[in-house]
mmCIF file with all atom_site columns, C-alpha atoms in Angstrom:
data_model
loop_
_atom_site.group_PDB
_atom_site.id
_atom_site.type_symbol
_atom_site.label_atom_id
_atom_site.label_alt_id
_atom_site.label_comp_id
_atom_site.label_asym_id
_atom_site.label_entity_id
_atom_site.label_seq_id
_atom_site.pdbx_PDB_ins_code
_atom_site.Cartn_x
_atom_site.Cartn_y
_atom_site.Cartn_z
_atom_site.occupancy
_atom_site.B_iso_or_equiv
_atom_site.pdbx_formal_charge
_atom_site.auth_seq_id
_atom_site.auth_comp_id
_atom_site.auth_asym_id
_atom_site.auth_atom_id
_atom_site.pdbx_PDB_model_num
ATOM 1   C CA . MET A 1 1   ? 5.258   -16.705 1.782   1.00 43.00 ? 1   MET A CA 1
ATOM 2   C CA . SER A 1 2   ? 5.333   -18.221 5.229   1.00 45.00 ? 2   SER A CA 1
ATOM 3   C CA . ASP A 1 3   ? 3.941   -21.724 5.892   1.00 51.00 ? 3   ASP A CA 1
ATOM 4   C CA . ILE A 1 4   ? 2.539   -20.485 9.215   1.00 47.00 ? 4   ILE A CA 1
ATOM 5   C CA . SER A 1 5   ? -1.138  -19.567 8.834   1.00 46.00 ? 5   SER A CA 1
ATOM 6   C CA . THR A 1 6   ? -2.833  -16.882 10.908  1.00 44.00 ? 6   THR A CA 1
ATOM 7   C CA . GLU A 1 7   ? -5.397  -19.473 11.875  1.00 49.00 ? 7   GLU A CA 1
ATOM 8   C CA . ASP A 1 8   ? -2.698  -21.269 13.748  1.00 49.00 ? 8   ASP A CA 1
ATOM 9   C CA . PHE A 1 9   ? -2.798  -18.296 16.222  1.00 47.00 ? 9   PHE A CA 1
ATOM 10  C CA . GLY A 1 10  ? -6.592  -17.913 16.521  1.00 54.00 ? 10  GLY A CA 1
ATOM 11  C CA . GLY A 1 11  ? -7.093  -16.029 13.269  1.00 58.00 ? 11  GLY A CA 1
ATOM 12  C CA . TRP A 1 12  ? -7.490  -12.243 12.840  1.00 68.00 ? 12  TRP A CA 1
ATOM 13  C CA . PHE A 1 13  ? -9.786  -10.099 15.029  1.00 76.00 ? 13  PHE A CA 1
ATOM 14  C CA . SER A 1 14  ? -13.544 -9.892  14.712  1.00 83.00 ? 14  SER A CA 1
ATOM 15  C CA . PRO A 1 15  ? -14.739 -6.582  13.281  1.00 84.00 ? 15  PRO A CA 1
ATOM 16  C CA . GLU A 1 16  ? -15.650 -5.518  16.832  1.00 87.00 ? 16  GLU A CA 1
ATOM 17  C CA . ASP A 1 17  ? -12.376 -6.534  18.407  1.00 85.00 ? 17  ASP A CA 1
ATOM 18  C CA . LEU A 1 18  ? -10.484 -4.795  15.483  1.00 79.00 ? 18  LEU A CA 1
ATOM 19  C CA . ALA A 1 19  ? -12.429 -1.553  15.991  1.00 81.00 ? 19  ALA A CA 1
ATOM 20  C CA . THR A 1 20  ? -11.576 -1.655  19.724  1.00 85.00 ? 20  THR A CA 1
ATOM 21  C CA . VAL A 1 21  ? -7.773  -2.278  19.029  1.00 81.00 ? 21  VAL A CA 1
ATOM 22  C CA . ARG A 1 22  ? -7.739  0.446   16.442  1.00 77.00 ? 22  ARG A CA 1
ATOM 23  C CA . ARG A 1 23  ? -8.968  2.868   19.024  1.00 82.00 ? 23  ARG A CA 1
ATOM 24  C CA . ARG A 1 24  ? -6.149  1.908   21.442  1.00 84.00 ? 24  ARG A CA 1
ATOM 25  C CA . MET A 1 25  ? -3.034  1.257   19.588  1.00 87.00 ? 25  MET A CA 1
ATOM 26  C CA . PRO A 1 26  ? -1.295  1.740   16.223  1.00 90.00 ? 26  PRO A CA 1
ATOM 27  C CA . ILE A 1 27  ? -1.545  -0.922  13.623  1.00 91.00 ? 27  ILE A CA 1
ATOM 28  C CA . LEU A 1 28  ? 1.310   -2.110  11.405  1.00 96.00 ? 28  LEU A CA 1
ATOM 29  C CA . TYR A 1 29  ? 0.705   -1.734  7.664   1.00 97.00 ? 29  TYR A CA 1
ATOM 30  C CA . VAL A 1 30  ? 2.712   -2.042  4.415   1.00 98.00 ? 30  VAL A CA 1
ATOM 31  C CA . ASP A 1 31  ? 2.200   0.428   1.439   1.00 98.00 ? 31  ASP A CA 1
ATOM 32  C CA . ALA A 1 32  ? 3.555   -0.667  -1.978  1.00 98.00 ? 32  ALA A CA 1
ATOM 33  C CA . ILE A 1 33  ? 4.104   1.607   -4.892  1.00 98.00 ? 33  ILE A CA 1
ATOM 34  C CA . PRO A 1 34  ? 4.083   -0.651  -8.020  1.00 98.00 ? 34  PRO A CA 1
ATOM 35  C CA . VAL A 1 35  ? 6.336   0.636   -10.690 1.00 98.00 ? 35  VAL A CA 1
ATOM 36  C CA . ARG A 1 36  ? 7.674   -0.282  -14.129 1.00 98.00 ? 36  ARG A CA 1
ATOM 37  C CA . VAL A 1 37  ? 11.380  0.395   -14.477 1.00 97.00 ? 37  VAL A CA 1
ATOM 38  C CA . ASP A 1 38  ? 13.711  0.518   -17.548 1.00 96.00 ? 38  ASP A CA 1
ATOM 39  C CA . ALA A 1 39  ? 16.949  -1.569  -17.882 1.00 95.00 ? 39  ALA A CA 1
ATOM 40  C CA . ASP A 1 40  ? 18.795  1.075   -15.739 1.00 94.00 ? 40  ASP A CA 1
ATOM 41  C CA . GLY A 1 41  ? 16.216  0.954   -12.919 1.00 93.00 ? 41  GLY A CA 1
ATOM 42  C CA . VAL A 1 42  ? 14.653  4.286   -13.663 1.00 94.00 ? 42  VAL A CA 1
ATOM 43  C CA . ILE A 1 43  ? 11.038  4.476   -12.928 1.00 96.00 ? 43  ILE A CA 1
ATOM 44  C CA . GLN A 1 44  ? 8.922   4.794   -16.137 1.00 96.00 ? 44  GLN A CA 1
ATOM 45  C CA . GLN A 1 45  ? 5.503   4.303   -14.826 1.00 97.00 ? 45  GLN A CA 1
ATOM 46  C CA . VAL A 1 46  ? 3.687   4.119   -11.414 1.00 98.00 ? 46  VAL A CA 1
ATOM 47  C CA . ALA A 1 47  ? 0.509   1.924   -10.858 1.00 98.00 ? 47  ALA A CA 1
ATOM 48  C CA . LEU A 1 48  ? -2.437  3.403   -8.966  1.00 98.00 ? 48  LEU A CA 1
ATOM 49  C CA . LEU A 1 49  ? -5.582  1.294   -8.119  1.00 97.00 ? 49  LEU A CA 1
ATOM 50  C CA . LEU A 1 50  ? -9.038  2.692   -8.828  1.00 95.00 ? 50  LEU A CA 1
ATOM 51  C CA . ARG A 1 51  ? -11.286 1.978   -5.825  1.00 92.00 ? 51  ARG A CA 1
ATOM 52  C CA . THR A 1 52  ? -14.584 2.878   -4.278  1.00 86.00 ? 52  THR A CA 1
ATOM 53  C CA . PRO A 1 53  ? -13.571 3.931   -0.763  1.00 75.00 ? 53  PRO A CA 1
ATOM 54  C CA . ARG A 1 54  ? -15.638 3.319   2.327   1.00 70.00 ? 54  ARG A CA 1
ATOM 55  C CA . GLU A 1 55  ? -16.814 6.931   2.261   1.00 72.00 ? 55  GLU A CA 1
ATOM 56  C CA . GLY A 1 56  ? -18.243 6.579   -1.332  1.00 77.00 ? 56  GLY A CA 1
ATOM 57  C CA . GLY A 1 57  ? -17.126 7.898   -4.640  1.00 84.00 ? 57  GLY A CA 1
ATOM 58  C CA . ILE A 1 58  ? -14.215 6.740   -6.662  1.00 90.00 ? 58  ILE A CA 1
ATOM 59  C CA . SER A 1 59  ? -10.509 7.345   -5.821  1.00 93.00 ? 59  SER A CA 1
ATOM 60  C CA . ARG A 1 60  ? -7.037  6.209   -6.617  1.00 96.00 ? 60  ARG A CA 1
ATOM 61  C CA . ALA A 1 61  ? -4.872  4.348   -4.117  1.00 95.00 ? 61  ALA A CA 1
ATOM 62  C CA . LEU A 1 62  ? -1.737  2.400   -3.603  1.00 97.00 ? 62  LEU A CA 1
ATOM 63  C CA . VAL A 1 63  ? -1.454  -1.245  -2.603  1.00 97.00 ? 63  VAL A CA 1
ATOM 64  C CA . SER A 1 64  ? -1.846  -1.306  1.055   1.00 95.00 ? 64  SER A CA 1
ATOM 65  C CA . GLY A 1 65  ? -2.825  -3.441  4.020   1.00 95.00 ? 65  GLY A CA 1
ATOM 66  C CA . ARG A 1 66  ? -2.246  -4.760  7.351   1.00 93.00 ? 66  ARG A CA 1
ATOM 67  C CA . VAL A 1 67  ? 0.650   -7.088  8.610   1.00 95.00 ? 67  VAL A CA 1
ATOM 68  C CA . MET A 1 68  ? -1.162  -10.047 10.278  1.00 92.00 ? 68  MET A CA 1
ATOM 69  C CA . TYR A 1 69  ? -0.011  -11.649 13.483  1.00 87.00 ? 69  TYR A CA 1
ATOM 70  C CA . HIS A 1 70  ? 2.891   -13.881 12.963  1.00 91.00 ? 70  HIS A CA 1
ATOM 71  C CA . GLU A 1 71  ? 3.430   -12.805 9.456   1.00 95.00 ? 71  GLU A CA 1
ATOM 72  C CA . LEU A 1 72  ? 6.703   -11.715 8.053   1.00 96.00 ? 72  LEU A CA 1
ATOM 73  C CA . VAL A 1 73  ? 6.692   -8.157  6.499   1.00 97.00 ? 73  VAL A CA 1
ATOM 74  C CA . ARG A 1 74  ? 7.996   -9.561  3.248   1.00 97.00 ? 74  ARG A CA 1
ATOM 75  C CA . ASP A 1 75  ? 4.988   -12.086 3.231   1.00 97.00 ? 75  ASP A CA 1
ATOM 76  C CA . ALA A 1 76  ? 2.572   -9.280  3.905   1.00 97.00 ? 76  ALA A CA 1
ATOM 77  C CA . LEU A 1 77  ? 4.057   -7.213  1.073   1.00 97.00 ? 77  LEU A CA 1
ATOM 78  C CA . ALA A 1 78  ? 3.622   -10.166 -1.292  1.00 97.00 ? 78  ALA A CA 1
ATOM 79  C CA . ARG A 1 79  ? 0.185   -11.033 -0.068  1.00 97.00 ? 79  ARG A CA 1
ATOM 80  C CA . HIS A 1 80  ? -1.092  -7.501  -0.723  1.00 96.00 ? 80  HIS A CA 1
ATOM 81  C CA . LEU A 1 81  ? 0.497   -7.261  -4.001  1.00 97.00 ? 81  LEU A CA 1
ATOM 82  C CA . ASP A 1 82  ? -0.961  -10.478 -5.046  1.00 96.00 ? 82  ASP A CA 1
ATOM 83  C CA . LYS A 1 83  ? -4.441  -9.561  -3.606  1.00 94.00 ? 83  LYS A CA 1
ATOM 84  C CA . ASP A 1 84  ? -4.618  -6.278  -5.506  1.00 95.00 ? 84  ASP A CA 1
ATOM 85  C CA . LEU A 1 85  ? -2.640  -6.791  -8.651  1.00 96.00 ? 85  LEU A CA 1
ATOM 86  C CA . GLY A 1 86  ? -3.203  -10.516 -9.308  1.00 95.00 ? 86  GLY A CA 1
ATOM 87  C CA . PRO A 1 87  ? -0.992  -13.609 -9.465  1.00 94.00 ? 87  PRO A CA 1
ATOM 88  C CA . MET A 1 88  ? 0.700   -12.811 -12.700 1.00 96.00 ? 88  MET A CA 1
ATOM 89  C CA . ALA A 1 89  ? 2.010   -9.335  -11.525 1.00 97.00 ? 89  ALA A CA 1
ATOM 90  C CA . LEU A 1 90  ? 5.379   -10.864 -10.882 1.00 97.00 ? 90  LEU A CA 1
ATOM 91  C CA . PRO A 1 91  ? 6.540   -8.246  -8.299  1.00 98.00 ? 91  PRO A CA 1
ATOM 92  C CA . ARG A 1 92  ? 10.240  -8.073  -7.491  1.00 97.00 ? 92  ARG A CA 1
ATOM 93  C CA . LEU A 1 93  ? 10.243  -7.792  -3.779  1.00 96.00 ? 93  LEU A CA 1
ATOM 94  C CA . PRO A 1 94  ? 13.007  -5.626  -2.383  1.00 91.00 ? 94  PRO A CA 1
ATOM 95  C CA . VAL A 1 95  ? 16.232  -7.507  -1.224  1.00 91.00 ? 95  VAL A CA 1
ATOM 96  C CA . SER A 1 96  ? 16.320  -5.352  1.762   1.00 92.00 ? 96  SER A CA 1
ATOM 97  C CA . LEU A 1 97  ? 13.275  -4.751  3.794   1.00 93.00 ? 97  LEU A CA 1
ATOM 98  C CA . VAL A 1 98  ? 14.369  -1.267  4.682   1.00 97.00 ? 98  VAL A CA 1
ATOM 99  C CA . PRO A 1 99  ? 11.371  0.937   3.615   1.00 98.00 ? 99  PRO A CA 1
ATOM 100 C CA . PHE A 1 100 ? 11.926  4.169   1.636   1.00 97.00 ? 100 PHE A CA 1
ATOM 101 C CA . THR A 1 101 ? 9.844   5.905   4.344   1.00 97.00 ? 101 THR A CA 1
ATOM 102 C CA . VAL A 1 102 ? 7.740   5.223   7.332   1.00 97.00 ? 102 VAL A CA 1
ATOM 103 C CA . ALA A 1 103 ? 4.151   6.789   6.995   1.00 97.00 ? 103 ALA A CA 1
ATOM 104 C CA . GLU A 1 104 ? 2.200   7.578   10.148  1.00 96.00 ? 104 GLU A CA 1
ATOM 105 C CA . TYR A 1 105 ? -1.552  7.747   9.488   1.00 96.00 ? 105 TYR A CA 1
ATOM 106 C CA . PHE A 1 106 ? -3.563  9.504   12.136  1.00 94.00 ? 106 PHE A CA 1
ATOM 107 C CA . PRO A 1 107 ? -7.271  9.677   12.590  1.00 93.00 ? 107 PRO A CA 1
ATOM 108 C CA . THR A 1 108 ? -6.952  13.374  13.214  1.00 93.00 ? 108 THR A CA 1
ATOM 109 C CA . PRO A 1 109 ? -6.416  15.192  9.874   1.00 93.00 ? 109 PRO A CA 1
ATOM 110 C CA . GLY A 1 110 ? -3.350  17.493  9.614   1.00 93.00 ? 110 GLY A CA 1
ATOM 111 C CA . ILE A 1 111 ? -0.859  15.847  12.046  1.00 94.00 ? 111 ILE A CA 1
ATOM 112 C CA . THR A 1 112 ? 0.978   14.297  9.106   1.00 95.00 ? 112 THR A CA 1
ATOM 113 C CA . ALA A 1 113 ? 0.218   14.133  5.279   1.00 94.00 ? 113 ALA A CA 1
ATOM 114 C CA . TYR A 1 114 ? -1.390  10.707  5.900   1.00 95.00 ? 114 TYR A CA 1
ATOM 115 C CA . HIS A 1 115 ? -4.871  10.375  7.297   1.00 92.00 ? 115 HIS A CA 1
ATOM 116 C CA . ASP A 1 116 ? -6.997  7.337   8.244   1.00 90.00 ? 116 ASP A CA 1
ATOM 117 C CA . PRO A 1 117 ? -10.191 8.237   10.072  1.00 90.00 ? 117 PRO A CA 1
ATOM 118 C CA . ARG A 1 118 ? -10.495 4.782   11.469  1.00 88.00 ? 118 ARG A CA 1
ATOM 119 C CA . GLN A 1 119 ? -7.066  4.513   13.284  1.00 90.00 ? 119 GLN A CA 1
ATOM 120 C CA . HIS A 1 120 ? -3.530  5.459   13.982  1.00 93.00 ? 120 HIS A CA 1
ATOM 121 C CA . ALA A 1 121 ? -1.543  3.185   11.755  1.00 95.00 ? 121 ALA A CA 1
ATOM 122 C CA . VAL A 1 122 ? 2.290   3.066   10.951  1.00 97.00 ? 122 VAL A CA 1
ATOM 123 C CA . SER A 1 123 ? 3.118   1.845   7.535   1.00 98.00 ? 123 SER A CA 1
ATOM 124 C CA . LEU A 1 124 ? 6.376   0.666   6.014   1.00 98.00 ? 124 LEU A CA 1
ATOM 125 C CA . ALA A 1 125 ? 6.399   1.933   2.498   1.00 98.00 ? 125 ALA A CA 1
ATOM 126 C CA . TYR A 1 126 ? 8.156   0.210   -0.335  1.00 98.00 ? 126 TYR A CA 1
ATOM 127 C CA . ILE A 1 127 ? 8.686   0.737   -4.183  1.00 98.00 ? 127 ILE A CA 1
ATOM 128 C CA . VAL A 1 128 ? 8.261   -2.514  -5.927  1.00 98.00 ? 128 VAL A CA 1
ATOM 129 C CA . PRO A 1 129 ? 9.118   -3.087  -9.639  1.00 98.00 ? 129 PRO A CA 1
ATOM 130 C CA . ILE A 1 130 ? 6.418   -5.097  -11.435 1.00 98.00 ? 130 ILE A CA 1
ATOM 131 C CA . ASP A 1 131 ? 7.452   -7.396  -14.385 1.00 97.00 ? 131 ASP A CA 1
ATOM 132 C CA . GLY A 1 132 ? 4.164   -9.148  -15.167 1.00 97.00 ? 132 GLY A CA 1
ATOM 133 C CA . ASP A 1 133 ? 0.617   -8.548  -16.205 1.00 97.00 ? 133 ASP A CA 1
ATOM 134 C CA . CYS A 1 134 ? -1.653  -6.703  -13.581 1.00 96.00 ? 134 CYS A CA 1
ATOM 135 C CA . GLN A 1 135 ? -5.282  -7.404  -13.364 1.00 94.00 ? 135 GLN A CA 1
ATOM 136 C CA . PRO A 1 136 ? -7.405  -5.668  -10.778 1.00 92.00 ? 136 PRO A CA 1
ATOM 137 C CA . GLN A 1 137 ? -8.496  -8.106  -8.013  1.00 88.00 ? 137 GLN A CA 1
ATOM 138 C CA . GLN A 1 138 ? -10.785 -7.972  -4.864  1.00 81.00 ? 138 GLN A CA 1
ATOM 139 C CA . ASP A 1 139 ? -12.094 -4.417  -4.341  1.00 82.00 ? 139 ASP A CA 1
ATOM 140 C CA . ALA A 1 140 ? -9.896  -2.786  -7.092  1.00 88.00 ? 140 ALA A CA 1
ATOM 141 C CA . LEU A 1 141 ? -11.900 -1.601  -10.078 1.00 92.00 ? 141 LEU A CA 1
ATOM 142 C CA . ASP A 1 142 ? -8.905  -1.059  -12.362 1.00 96.00 ? 142 ASP A CA 1
ATOM 143 C CA . ILE A 1 143 ? -5.244  -0.363  -12.351 1.00 97.00 ? 143 ILE A CA 1
ATOM 144 C CA . GLY A 1 144 ? -3.953  2.691   -14.122 1.00 97.00 ? 144 GLY A CA 1
ATOM 145 C CA . TRP A 1 145 ? -0.172  3.239   -15.170 1.00 98.00 ? 145 TRP A CA 1
ATOM 146 C CA . PHE A 1 146 ? 1.048   6.753   -15.033 1.00 98.00 ? 146 PHE A CA 1
ATOM 147 C CA . SER A 1 147 ? 4.330   8.445   -16.006 1.00 97.00 ? 147 SER A CA 1
ATOM 148 C CA . PRO A 1 148 ? 6.034   9.959   -13.002 1.00 96.00 ? 148 PRO A CA 1
ATOM 149 C CA . GLU A 1 149 ? 5.012   13.428  -14.398 1.00 95.00 ? 149 GLU A CA 1
ATOM 150 C CA . GLU A 1 150 ? 1.385   12.439  -14.603 1.00 97.00 ? 150 GLU A CA 1
ATOM 151 C CA . VAL A 1 151 ? 1.186   10.751  -11.180 1.00 96.00 ? 151 VAL A CA 1
ATOM 152 C CA . VAL A 1 152 ? 2.312   14.072  -9.519  1.00 95.00 ? 152 VAL A CA 1
ATOM 153 C CA . SER A 1 153 ? -0.028  16.220  -11.588 1.00 96.00 ? 153 SER A CA 1
ATOM 154 C CA . PRO A 1 154 ? -2.661  18.139  -9.653  1.00 96.00 ? 154 PRO A CA 1
ATOM 155 C CA . MET A 1 155 ? -5.455  16.162  -11.316 1.00 96.00 ? 155 MET A CA 1
ATOM 156 C CA . VAL A 1 156 ? -4.165  12.768  -10.413 1.00 97.00 ? 156 VAL A CA 1
ATOM 157 C CA . GLN A 1 157 ? -3.031  13.876  -6.949  1.00 96.00 ? 157 GLN A CA 1
ATOM 158 C CA . ALA A 1 158 ? -6.573  15.125  -6.249  1.00 95.00 ? 158 ALA A CA 1
ATOM 159 C CA . GLU A 1 159 ? -7.994  11.786  -7.023  1.00 94.00 ? 159 GLU A CA 1
ATOM 160 C CA . MET A 1 160 ? -5.757  10.036  -4.403  1.00 94.00 ? 160 MET A CA 1
ATOM 161 C CA . VAL A 1 161 ? -6.864  9.124   -0.894  1.00 85.00 ? 161 VAL A CA 1
ATOM 162 C CA . ALA A 1 162 ? -5.265  9.111   2.662   1.00 88.00 ? 162 ALA A CA 1
ATOM 163 C CA . GLY A 1 163 ? -2.227  10.839  1.808   1.00 92.00 ? 163 GLY A CA 1
ATOM 164 C CA . HIS A 1 164 ? -1.133  8.336   -0.886  1.00 95.00 ? 164 HIS A CA 1
ATOM 165 C CA . GLY A 1 165 ? -0.297  11.210  -3.238  1.00 96.00 ? 165 GLY A CA 1
ATOM 166 C CA . ALA A 1 166 ? 2.253   12.542  -0.670  1.00 95.00 ? 166 ALA A CA 1
ATOM 167 C CA . LEU A 1 167 ? 3.612   8.994   -0.386  1.00 97.00 ? 167 LEU A CA 1
ATOM 168 C CA . VAL A 1 168 ? 4.082   8.769   -4.210  1.00 97.00 ? 168 VAL A CA 1
ATOM 169 C CA . ARG A 1 169 ? 5.864   12.113  -4.318  1.00 96.00 ? 169 ARG A CA 1
ATOM 170 C CA . THR A 1 170 ? 8.157   11.044  -1.447  1.00 96.00 ? 170 THR A CA 1
ATOM 171 C CA . ALA A 1 171 ? 8.860   7.745   -3.293  1.00 96.00 ? 171 ALA A CA 1
ATOM 172 C CA . LEU A 1 172 ? 9.813   9.502   -6.584  1.00 96.00 ? 172 LEU A CA 1
ATOM 173 C CA . ALA A 1 173 ? 11.991  12.116  -4.584  1.00 95.00 ? 173 ALA A CA 1
ATOM 174 C CA . THR A 1 174 ? 13.919  9.182   -2.975  1.00 95.00 ? 174 THR A CA 1
ATOM 175 C CA . THR A 1 175 ? 14.782  7.927   -6.405  1.00 94.00 ? 175 THR A CA 1
ATOM 176 C CA . GLY A 1 176 ? 15.651  11.351  -7.741  1.00 88.00 ? 176 GLY A CA 1
ATOM 177 C CA . ARG A 1 177 ? 12.851  11.626  -10.115 1.00 73.00 ? 177 ARG A CA 1
ATOM 178 C CA . LEU A 1 178 ? 10.359  14.341  -8.983  1.00 65.00 ? 178 LEU A CA 1
ATOM 179 C CA . ILE A 1 179 ? 9.120   16.031  -5.916  1.00 56.00 ? 179 ILE A CA 1
#
């Protein structure tokens, strides 16, 4: 990770300032789809976080979060993977930072498959192989591993938030697995 701290540039926004910025401009995010792969690089399992979203209830989600000011995209990806999966997850960050897709989240439902009622956000989405042991961290209650067939099933897709189900289907389609 970068040696430059966000505190060096005045830290992050206060909740009030962030709410104002979210109403006025898109925010950059990263989405990570943690996977287990076989020796040939074929996806065998996909990890989903079990969370309690702001709206209440329980849902499944991907590793996701903002890119902070003066933070490299690679560092943001590593930070969010560590924050949600734990320090022993041992993610293999992609050599190339070209995402498999760019997801545009809108506060208005139906513009794209991705929805975030708080803001317009643009997210760079990555498939990240995980070699280590994952333990839920921060606001994650659990981490579930699903086969590609299970993760696209109607039951699991219905548990996912903000269009993350569509993002998983897109990720699997880019690898030739499932649609």
